[in-house]
Coordinates of C-alpha atoms and ligand atoms in Angstrom, one line a residue:
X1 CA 16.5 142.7 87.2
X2 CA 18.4 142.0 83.8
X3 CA 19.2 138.1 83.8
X4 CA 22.2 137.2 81.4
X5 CA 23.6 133.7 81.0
X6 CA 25.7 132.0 78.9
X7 CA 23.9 129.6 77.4
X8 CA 24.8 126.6 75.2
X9 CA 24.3 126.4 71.5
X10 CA 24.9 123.9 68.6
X11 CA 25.9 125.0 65.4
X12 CA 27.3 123.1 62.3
X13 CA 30.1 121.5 63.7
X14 CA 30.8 123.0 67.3
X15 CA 28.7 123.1 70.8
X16 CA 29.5 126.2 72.4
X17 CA 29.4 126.0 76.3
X18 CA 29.4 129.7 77.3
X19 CA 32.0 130.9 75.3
X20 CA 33.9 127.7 74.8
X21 CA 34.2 125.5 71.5
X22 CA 33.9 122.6 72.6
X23 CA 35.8 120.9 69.8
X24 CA 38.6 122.9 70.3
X25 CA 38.7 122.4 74.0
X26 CA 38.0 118.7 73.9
X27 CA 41.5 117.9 71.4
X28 CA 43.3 115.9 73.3
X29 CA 41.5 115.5 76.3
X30 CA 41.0 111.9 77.4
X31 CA 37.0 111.7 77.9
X32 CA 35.2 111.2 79.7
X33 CA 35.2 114.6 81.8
X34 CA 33.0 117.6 83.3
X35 CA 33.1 120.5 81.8
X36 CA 31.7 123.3 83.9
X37 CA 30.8 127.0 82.4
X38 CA 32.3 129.1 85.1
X39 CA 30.8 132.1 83.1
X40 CA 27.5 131.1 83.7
X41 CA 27.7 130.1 86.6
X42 CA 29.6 133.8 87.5
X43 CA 26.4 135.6 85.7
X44 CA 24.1 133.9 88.2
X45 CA 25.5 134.4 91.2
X46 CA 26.2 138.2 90.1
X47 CA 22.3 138.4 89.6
X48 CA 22.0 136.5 92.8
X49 CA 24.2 139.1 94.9
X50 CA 22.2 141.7 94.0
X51 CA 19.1 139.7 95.0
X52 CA 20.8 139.0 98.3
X53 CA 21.6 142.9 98.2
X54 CA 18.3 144.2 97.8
X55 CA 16.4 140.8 99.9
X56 CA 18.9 141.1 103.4
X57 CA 16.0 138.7 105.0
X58 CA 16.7 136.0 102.2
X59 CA 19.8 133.8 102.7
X60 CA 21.0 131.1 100.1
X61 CA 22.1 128.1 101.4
X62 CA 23.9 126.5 98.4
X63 CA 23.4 122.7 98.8
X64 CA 27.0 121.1 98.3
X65 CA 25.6 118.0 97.5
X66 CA 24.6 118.9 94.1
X67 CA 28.2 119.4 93.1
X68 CA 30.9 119.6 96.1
X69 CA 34.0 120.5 93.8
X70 CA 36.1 123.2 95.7
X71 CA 35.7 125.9 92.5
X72 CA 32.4 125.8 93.0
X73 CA 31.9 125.8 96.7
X74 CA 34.4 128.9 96.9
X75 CA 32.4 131.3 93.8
X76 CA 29.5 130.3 96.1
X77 CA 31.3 131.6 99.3
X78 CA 32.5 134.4 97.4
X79 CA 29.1 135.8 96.1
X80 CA 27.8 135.0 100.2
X81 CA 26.0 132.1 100.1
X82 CA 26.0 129.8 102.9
X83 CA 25.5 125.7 102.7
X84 CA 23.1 123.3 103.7
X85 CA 25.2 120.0 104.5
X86 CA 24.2 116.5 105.0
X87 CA 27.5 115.1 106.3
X88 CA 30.5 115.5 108.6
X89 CA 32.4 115.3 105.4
X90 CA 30.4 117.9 103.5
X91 CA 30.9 121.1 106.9
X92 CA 34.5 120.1 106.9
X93 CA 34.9 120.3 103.0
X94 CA 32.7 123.9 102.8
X95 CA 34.6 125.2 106.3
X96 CA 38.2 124.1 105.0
X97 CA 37.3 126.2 102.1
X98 CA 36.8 129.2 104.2
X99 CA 32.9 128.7 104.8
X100 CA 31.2 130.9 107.8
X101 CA 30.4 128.4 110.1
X102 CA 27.1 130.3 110.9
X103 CA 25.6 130.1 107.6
X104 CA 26.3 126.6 107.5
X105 CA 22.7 123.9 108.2
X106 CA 23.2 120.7 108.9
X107 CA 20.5 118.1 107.9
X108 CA 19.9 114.7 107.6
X109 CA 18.5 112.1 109.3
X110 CA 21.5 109.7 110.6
X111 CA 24.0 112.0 111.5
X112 CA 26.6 110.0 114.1
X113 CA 27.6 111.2 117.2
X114 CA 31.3 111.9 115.3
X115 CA 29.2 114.4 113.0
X116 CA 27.3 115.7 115.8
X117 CA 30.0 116.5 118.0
X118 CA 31.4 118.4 114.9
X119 CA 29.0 120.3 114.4
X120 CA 28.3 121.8 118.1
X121 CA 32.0 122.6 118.2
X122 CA 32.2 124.4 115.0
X123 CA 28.9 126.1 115.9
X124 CA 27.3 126.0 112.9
X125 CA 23.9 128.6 112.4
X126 CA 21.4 125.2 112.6
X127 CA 21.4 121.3 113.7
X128 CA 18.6 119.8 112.3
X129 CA 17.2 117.4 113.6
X130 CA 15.0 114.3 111.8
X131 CA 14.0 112.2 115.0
X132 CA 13.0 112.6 118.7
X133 CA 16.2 110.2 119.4
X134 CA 18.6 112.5 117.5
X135 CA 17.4 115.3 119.5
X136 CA 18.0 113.1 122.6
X137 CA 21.7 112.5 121.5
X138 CA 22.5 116.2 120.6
X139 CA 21.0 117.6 123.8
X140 CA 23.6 114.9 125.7
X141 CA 26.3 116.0 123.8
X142 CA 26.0 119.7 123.8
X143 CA 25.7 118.8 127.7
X144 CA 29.1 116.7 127.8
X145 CA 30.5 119.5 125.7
X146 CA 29.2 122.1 127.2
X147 CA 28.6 124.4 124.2
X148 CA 25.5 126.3 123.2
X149 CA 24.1 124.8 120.2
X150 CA 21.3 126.0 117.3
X151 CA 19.0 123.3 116.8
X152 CA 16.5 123.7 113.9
X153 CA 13.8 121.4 113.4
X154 CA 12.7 119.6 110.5
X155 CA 9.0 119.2 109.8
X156 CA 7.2 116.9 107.9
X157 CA 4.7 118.7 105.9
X158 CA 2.7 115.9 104.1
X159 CA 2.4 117.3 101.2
X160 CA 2.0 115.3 97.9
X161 CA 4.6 116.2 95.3
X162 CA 4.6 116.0 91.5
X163 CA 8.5 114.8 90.6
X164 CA 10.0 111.4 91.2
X165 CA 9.2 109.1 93.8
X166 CA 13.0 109.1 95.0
X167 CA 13.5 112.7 94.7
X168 CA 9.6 113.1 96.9
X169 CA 10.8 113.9 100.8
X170 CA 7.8 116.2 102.3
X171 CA 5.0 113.2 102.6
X172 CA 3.9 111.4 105.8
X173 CA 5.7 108.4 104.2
X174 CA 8.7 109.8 104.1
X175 CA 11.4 108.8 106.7
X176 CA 12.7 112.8 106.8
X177 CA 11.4 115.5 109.2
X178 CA 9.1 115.2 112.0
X179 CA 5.4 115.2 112.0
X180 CA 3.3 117.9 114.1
X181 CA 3.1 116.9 117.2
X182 CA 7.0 115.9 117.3
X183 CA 7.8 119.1 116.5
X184 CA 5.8 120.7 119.0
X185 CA 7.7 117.7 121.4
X186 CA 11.0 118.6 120.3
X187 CA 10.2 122.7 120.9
X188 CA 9.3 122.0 124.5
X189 CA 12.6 119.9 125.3
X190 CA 14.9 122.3 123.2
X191 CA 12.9 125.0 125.3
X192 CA 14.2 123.0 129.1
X193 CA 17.7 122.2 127.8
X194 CA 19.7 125.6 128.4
X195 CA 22.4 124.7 126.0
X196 CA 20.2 124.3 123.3
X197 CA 18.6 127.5 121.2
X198 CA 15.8 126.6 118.8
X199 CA 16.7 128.4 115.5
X200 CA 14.2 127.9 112.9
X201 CA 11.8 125.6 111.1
X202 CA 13.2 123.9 108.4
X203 CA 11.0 122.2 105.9
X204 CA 12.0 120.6 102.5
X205 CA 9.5 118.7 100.1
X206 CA 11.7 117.5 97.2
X207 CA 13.6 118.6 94.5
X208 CA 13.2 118.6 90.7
X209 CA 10.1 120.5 91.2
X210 CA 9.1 122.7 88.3
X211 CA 5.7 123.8 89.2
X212 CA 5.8 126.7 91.1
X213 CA 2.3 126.6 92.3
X214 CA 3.3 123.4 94.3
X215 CA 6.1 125.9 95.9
X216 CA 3.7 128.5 96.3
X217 CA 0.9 125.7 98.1
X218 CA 3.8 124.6 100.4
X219 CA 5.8 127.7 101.5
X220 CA 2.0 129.4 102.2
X221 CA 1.7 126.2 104.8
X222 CA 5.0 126.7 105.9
X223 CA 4.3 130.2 106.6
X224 CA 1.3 129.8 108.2
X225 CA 3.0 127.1 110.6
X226 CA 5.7 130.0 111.6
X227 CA 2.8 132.2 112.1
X228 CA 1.6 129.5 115.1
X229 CA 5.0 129.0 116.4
X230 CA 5.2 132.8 117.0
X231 CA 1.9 133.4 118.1
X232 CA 2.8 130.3 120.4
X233 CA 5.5 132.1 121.9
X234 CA 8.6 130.5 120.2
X235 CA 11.4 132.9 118.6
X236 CA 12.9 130.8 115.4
X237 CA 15.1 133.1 114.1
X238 CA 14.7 131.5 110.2
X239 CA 12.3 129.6 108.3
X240 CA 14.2 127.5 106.3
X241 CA 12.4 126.3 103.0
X242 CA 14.4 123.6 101.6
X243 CA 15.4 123.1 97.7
X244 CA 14.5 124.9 94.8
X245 CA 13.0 125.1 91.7
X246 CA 14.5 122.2 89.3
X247 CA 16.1 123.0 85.9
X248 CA 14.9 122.0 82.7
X249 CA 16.4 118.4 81.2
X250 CA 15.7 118.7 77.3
X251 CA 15.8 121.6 74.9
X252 CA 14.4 124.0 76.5
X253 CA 17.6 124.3 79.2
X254 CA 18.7 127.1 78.2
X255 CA 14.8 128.8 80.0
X256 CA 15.4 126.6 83.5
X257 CA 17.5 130.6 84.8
X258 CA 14.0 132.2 83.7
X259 CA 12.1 129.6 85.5
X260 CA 14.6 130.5 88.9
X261 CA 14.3 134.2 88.7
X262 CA 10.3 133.2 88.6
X263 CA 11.2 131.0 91.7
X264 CA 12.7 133.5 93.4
X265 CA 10.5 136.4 92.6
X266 CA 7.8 133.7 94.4
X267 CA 9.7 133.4 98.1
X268 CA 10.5 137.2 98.0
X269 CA 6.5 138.0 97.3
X270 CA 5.8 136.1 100.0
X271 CA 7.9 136.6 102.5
X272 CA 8.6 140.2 102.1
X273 CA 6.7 141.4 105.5
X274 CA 8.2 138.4 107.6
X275 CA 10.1 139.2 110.7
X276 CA 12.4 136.0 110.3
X277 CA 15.0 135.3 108.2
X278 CA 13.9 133.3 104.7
X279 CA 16.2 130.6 103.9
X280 CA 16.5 128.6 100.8
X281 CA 18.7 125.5 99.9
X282 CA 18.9 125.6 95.8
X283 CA 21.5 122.5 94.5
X284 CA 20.4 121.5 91.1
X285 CA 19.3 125.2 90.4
X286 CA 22.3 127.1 91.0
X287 CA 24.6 124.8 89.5
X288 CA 22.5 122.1 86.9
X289 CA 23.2 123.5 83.8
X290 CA 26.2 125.1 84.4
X291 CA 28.0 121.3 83.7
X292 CA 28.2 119.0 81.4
X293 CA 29.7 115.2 80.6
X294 CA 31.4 115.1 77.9
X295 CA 32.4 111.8 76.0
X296 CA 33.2 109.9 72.6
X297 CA 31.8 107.5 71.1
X298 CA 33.6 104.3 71.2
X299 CA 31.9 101.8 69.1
X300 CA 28.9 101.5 66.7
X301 CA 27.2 98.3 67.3
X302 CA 24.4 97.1 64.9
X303 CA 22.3 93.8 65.8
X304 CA 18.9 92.7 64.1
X305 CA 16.9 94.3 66.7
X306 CA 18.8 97.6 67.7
X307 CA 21.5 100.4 66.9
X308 CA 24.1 100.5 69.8
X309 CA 25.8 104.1 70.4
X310 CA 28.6 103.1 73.1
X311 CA 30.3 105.8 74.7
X312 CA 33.2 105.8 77.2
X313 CA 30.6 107.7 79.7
X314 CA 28.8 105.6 81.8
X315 CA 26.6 105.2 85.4
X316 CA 30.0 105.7 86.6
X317 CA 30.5 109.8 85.6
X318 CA 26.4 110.0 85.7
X319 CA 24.1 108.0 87.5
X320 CA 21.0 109.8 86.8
X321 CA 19.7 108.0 83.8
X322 CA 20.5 104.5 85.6
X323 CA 19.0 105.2 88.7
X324 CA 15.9 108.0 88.0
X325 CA 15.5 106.8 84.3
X326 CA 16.5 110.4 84.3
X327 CA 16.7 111.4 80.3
X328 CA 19.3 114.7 80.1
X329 CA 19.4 116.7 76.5
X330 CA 22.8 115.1 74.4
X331 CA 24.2 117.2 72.1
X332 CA 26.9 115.7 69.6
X333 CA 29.8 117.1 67.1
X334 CA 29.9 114.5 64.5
X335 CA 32.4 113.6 62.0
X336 CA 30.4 112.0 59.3
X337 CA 28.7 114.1 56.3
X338 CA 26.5 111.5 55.6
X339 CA 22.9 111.9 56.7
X340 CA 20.9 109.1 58.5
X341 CA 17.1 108.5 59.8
X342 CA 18.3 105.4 61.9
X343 CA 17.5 105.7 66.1
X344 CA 20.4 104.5 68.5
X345 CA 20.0 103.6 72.1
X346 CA 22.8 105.6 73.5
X347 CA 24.7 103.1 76.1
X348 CA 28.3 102.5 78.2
X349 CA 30.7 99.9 78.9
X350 CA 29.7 98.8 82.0
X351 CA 27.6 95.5 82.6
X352 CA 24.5 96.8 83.4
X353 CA 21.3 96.5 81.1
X354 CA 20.0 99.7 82.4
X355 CA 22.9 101.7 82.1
X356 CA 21.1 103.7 79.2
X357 CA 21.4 107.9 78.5
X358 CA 18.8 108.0 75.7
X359 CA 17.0 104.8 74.3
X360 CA 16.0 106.6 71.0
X361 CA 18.6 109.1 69.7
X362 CA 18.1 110.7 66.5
X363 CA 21.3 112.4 64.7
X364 CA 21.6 114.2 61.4
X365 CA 24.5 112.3 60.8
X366 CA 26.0 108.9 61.2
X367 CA 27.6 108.8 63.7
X368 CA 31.4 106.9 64.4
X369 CA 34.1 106.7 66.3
X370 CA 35.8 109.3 68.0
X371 CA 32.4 111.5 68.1
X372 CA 31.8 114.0 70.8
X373 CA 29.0 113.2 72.6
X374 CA 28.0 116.1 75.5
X375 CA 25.3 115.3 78.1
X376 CA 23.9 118.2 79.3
X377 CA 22.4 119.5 82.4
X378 CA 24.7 117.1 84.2
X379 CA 26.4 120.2 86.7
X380 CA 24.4 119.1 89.6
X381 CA 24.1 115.3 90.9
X382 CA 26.8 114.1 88.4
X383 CA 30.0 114.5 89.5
X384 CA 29.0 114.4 93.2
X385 CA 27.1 111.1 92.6
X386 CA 30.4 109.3 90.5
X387 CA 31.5 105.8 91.9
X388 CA 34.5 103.7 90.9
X389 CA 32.3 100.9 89.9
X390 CA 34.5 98.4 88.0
X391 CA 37.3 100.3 89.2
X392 CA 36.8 103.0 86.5
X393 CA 38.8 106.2 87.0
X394 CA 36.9 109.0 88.6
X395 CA 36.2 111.6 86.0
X396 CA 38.3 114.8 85.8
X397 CA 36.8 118.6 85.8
X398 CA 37.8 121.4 84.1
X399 CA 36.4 124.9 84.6
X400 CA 36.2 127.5 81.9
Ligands
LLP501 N1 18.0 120.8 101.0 C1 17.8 119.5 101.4 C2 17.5 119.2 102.8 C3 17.9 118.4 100.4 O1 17.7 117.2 100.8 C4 18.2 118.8 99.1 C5 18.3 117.7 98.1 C6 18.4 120.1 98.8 C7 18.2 121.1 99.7 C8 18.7 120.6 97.4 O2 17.7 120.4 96.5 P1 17.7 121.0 95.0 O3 17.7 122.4 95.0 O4 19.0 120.5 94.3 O5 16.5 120.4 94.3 N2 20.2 112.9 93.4 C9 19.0 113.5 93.0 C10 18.6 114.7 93.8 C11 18.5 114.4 95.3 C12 18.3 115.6 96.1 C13 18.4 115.4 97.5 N3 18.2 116.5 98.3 C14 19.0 113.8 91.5 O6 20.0 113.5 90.8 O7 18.1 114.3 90.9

């Protein structure tokens, strides 16, 4: 399989996302915004059809909370991914857009009667369920409805995880999935309520994971767990093994589609000889690089203790760095010809101390007003995670 992406490069005076100069794109464009490399993101999911082609047991659940903006659900429905949702909101955005309702999973674990109801009457391919109580409600409601419904069930596997303690969802402490014995509980009432199907195991650990032996550790237990539901008797249609790989936040980015291929090279090793059908939920891998925020610099501030690079992008476009102490590659085109060796904390307008994309930013240049600043890596869980916090404008996307 031949892999080609667009990548993005720096050269004297330009960034080039894909194929786009970014200094000719970005004249007279108010910044912040997203930028997305549609070409990229095009090559992938080419490469990914003919994976989908050549695996017809492995289906791709694109996870529309990494990035929900229409263009990019629809090239996902396009090349024939499906979508893992996590909100009423999030079926009826990916269904409005023309979505196959049966290659839709829902998860979560506080969907509202409102969502459930949606859900059984659009008949999606799986209802997850998180708790022995959600179960209770959908069983009642498929009843009052009187519609068959797919219910998958979430395990809890209890496996330890190397990434961030917020982005960590597979151990015992973990509020998602149910433990063992639930879901042997949950199998047997699914099994007496004859509106209700059990379609598959679902089973998600975490995301921004790059070691792929802690995939390969985890989908052999998740294997092996199918292997006792069948032996037991039960027919899940799919196994459903959550999010995949994560993508690559400094200079090596441009490797994080290398390190996917690797991923999926992994799942279709391993569950080539499977009767089921091998599902995977990829966000950040599909989509992660593919976008970036781009902004000026607005002031240079200098006190006794520090350098201050403020740009007009904040928590508000990208709230990674705020709320993960997530650190994403920044790339600038710089005005200046003068060289400096001084360090600048990279910061934002808004009133928050931790509102930081880089404490310790080196540039060849010194840098001034007006600069373009672009954070990359920022296509998944930027846009999608954007608030209005002191009423800022939401940032605007374009797609090239
Ligand atoms: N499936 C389920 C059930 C999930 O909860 C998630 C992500 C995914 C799939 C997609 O995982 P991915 O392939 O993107 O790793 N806001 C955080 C990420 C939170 C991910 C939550 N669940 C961030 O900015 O890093």
């Amino acid at each position: 399989m031949a892999w080609f992406f667009s990548v993005i490069t720096q050269t004297s005076n330009d960034i080039l996302i894909g194929n786009c100069s970014l200094r000719d794109f970005s004249k007279n464009l108010k910044t912040p915004f997203y930028l997305y490399d549609m070409t990229g993101l095009d090559a992938l999911l080419s490469e990914l059809k003919i994976h989908l082609r050549d695996n017809p047991k492995h289906r791709i659940c694109y996870a529309v909370k990494a990035n929900s903006e229409p263009e990019i659900c629809k090239r996902m429905i396009q090349s024939g991914l499906g979508f893992d949702v996590v909100s009423g909101n999030e079926l009826k955005h990916v269904t409005q857009l023309g979505a196959a309702p049966n290659q839709i999973y829902f998860s979560g674990v506080g969907k509202t009667e409102v969502e459930i109801d949606l859900a059984i009457s659009q008949t999606i391919g799986g209802l997850h369920i998180e708790s022995l109580a959600e179960l209770e409600l959908i069983k009642q409601r498929a009843k009052t409805l009187n519609k068959p419904t797919q219910v998958g069930v979430r395990w809890n596997p209890d496996v330890d995880v190397k990434t961030h303690p917020h982005l960590r969802t597979g151990d015992a402490n973990d509020k998602f999935g149910l433990e063992t014995p639930q879901v042997m509980e949950s199998l047997s009432i699914i099994q007496d309520c004859p509106e209700l199907t059990f379609s598959g195991l679902h089973v998600h650990i975490g995301s921004q994971i790059l070691d792929l032996n802690v995939f390969e550790s985890f989908y052999k237990k998740a294997k092996a767990f199918m292997g006792d539901l069948l032996t037991k008797g039960f027919k899940p249609a799919y196994l459903n093994v959550g999010g995949g790989v994560g993508i690559y936040y400094d200079n090596n980015i441009n490797e994080s589609p290398a390190l996917f291929k690797k991923y999926l090279e992994l799942i279709t090793t391993l569950f080539k000889d499977e009767s089921y059908t091998l599902i995977t939920e990829p966000g950040r891998s599909l989509i992660g690089i593919y976008g970036a925020l781009i902004s000026r610099v607005l002031y240079i501030k200098t006190t006794p203790k520090k350098n201050f690079l403020i740009s007009d992008a904040s928590m508000t476009e990208l709230l990674r760095p705020a709320l993960y102490g997530a650190r994403h590659p920044i790339w600038m085109i710089q005005q200046s010809q003068t060289p400096t060796d001084k360090t600048f904390e990279i910061t934002s307008p808004i009133c928050e101390s931790g509102d930081t994309f880089s404490e310790d930013f080196t540039c060849s240049f010194e840098p001034t007003q007006g600069d373009l600043i672009a954070i990359l890596g920022a296509g998944a869980y930027g846009a999608s995670m954007a608030s209005q916090y002191n009423l800022r404008d939401l940032p605007k996307a374009y797609f090239n």
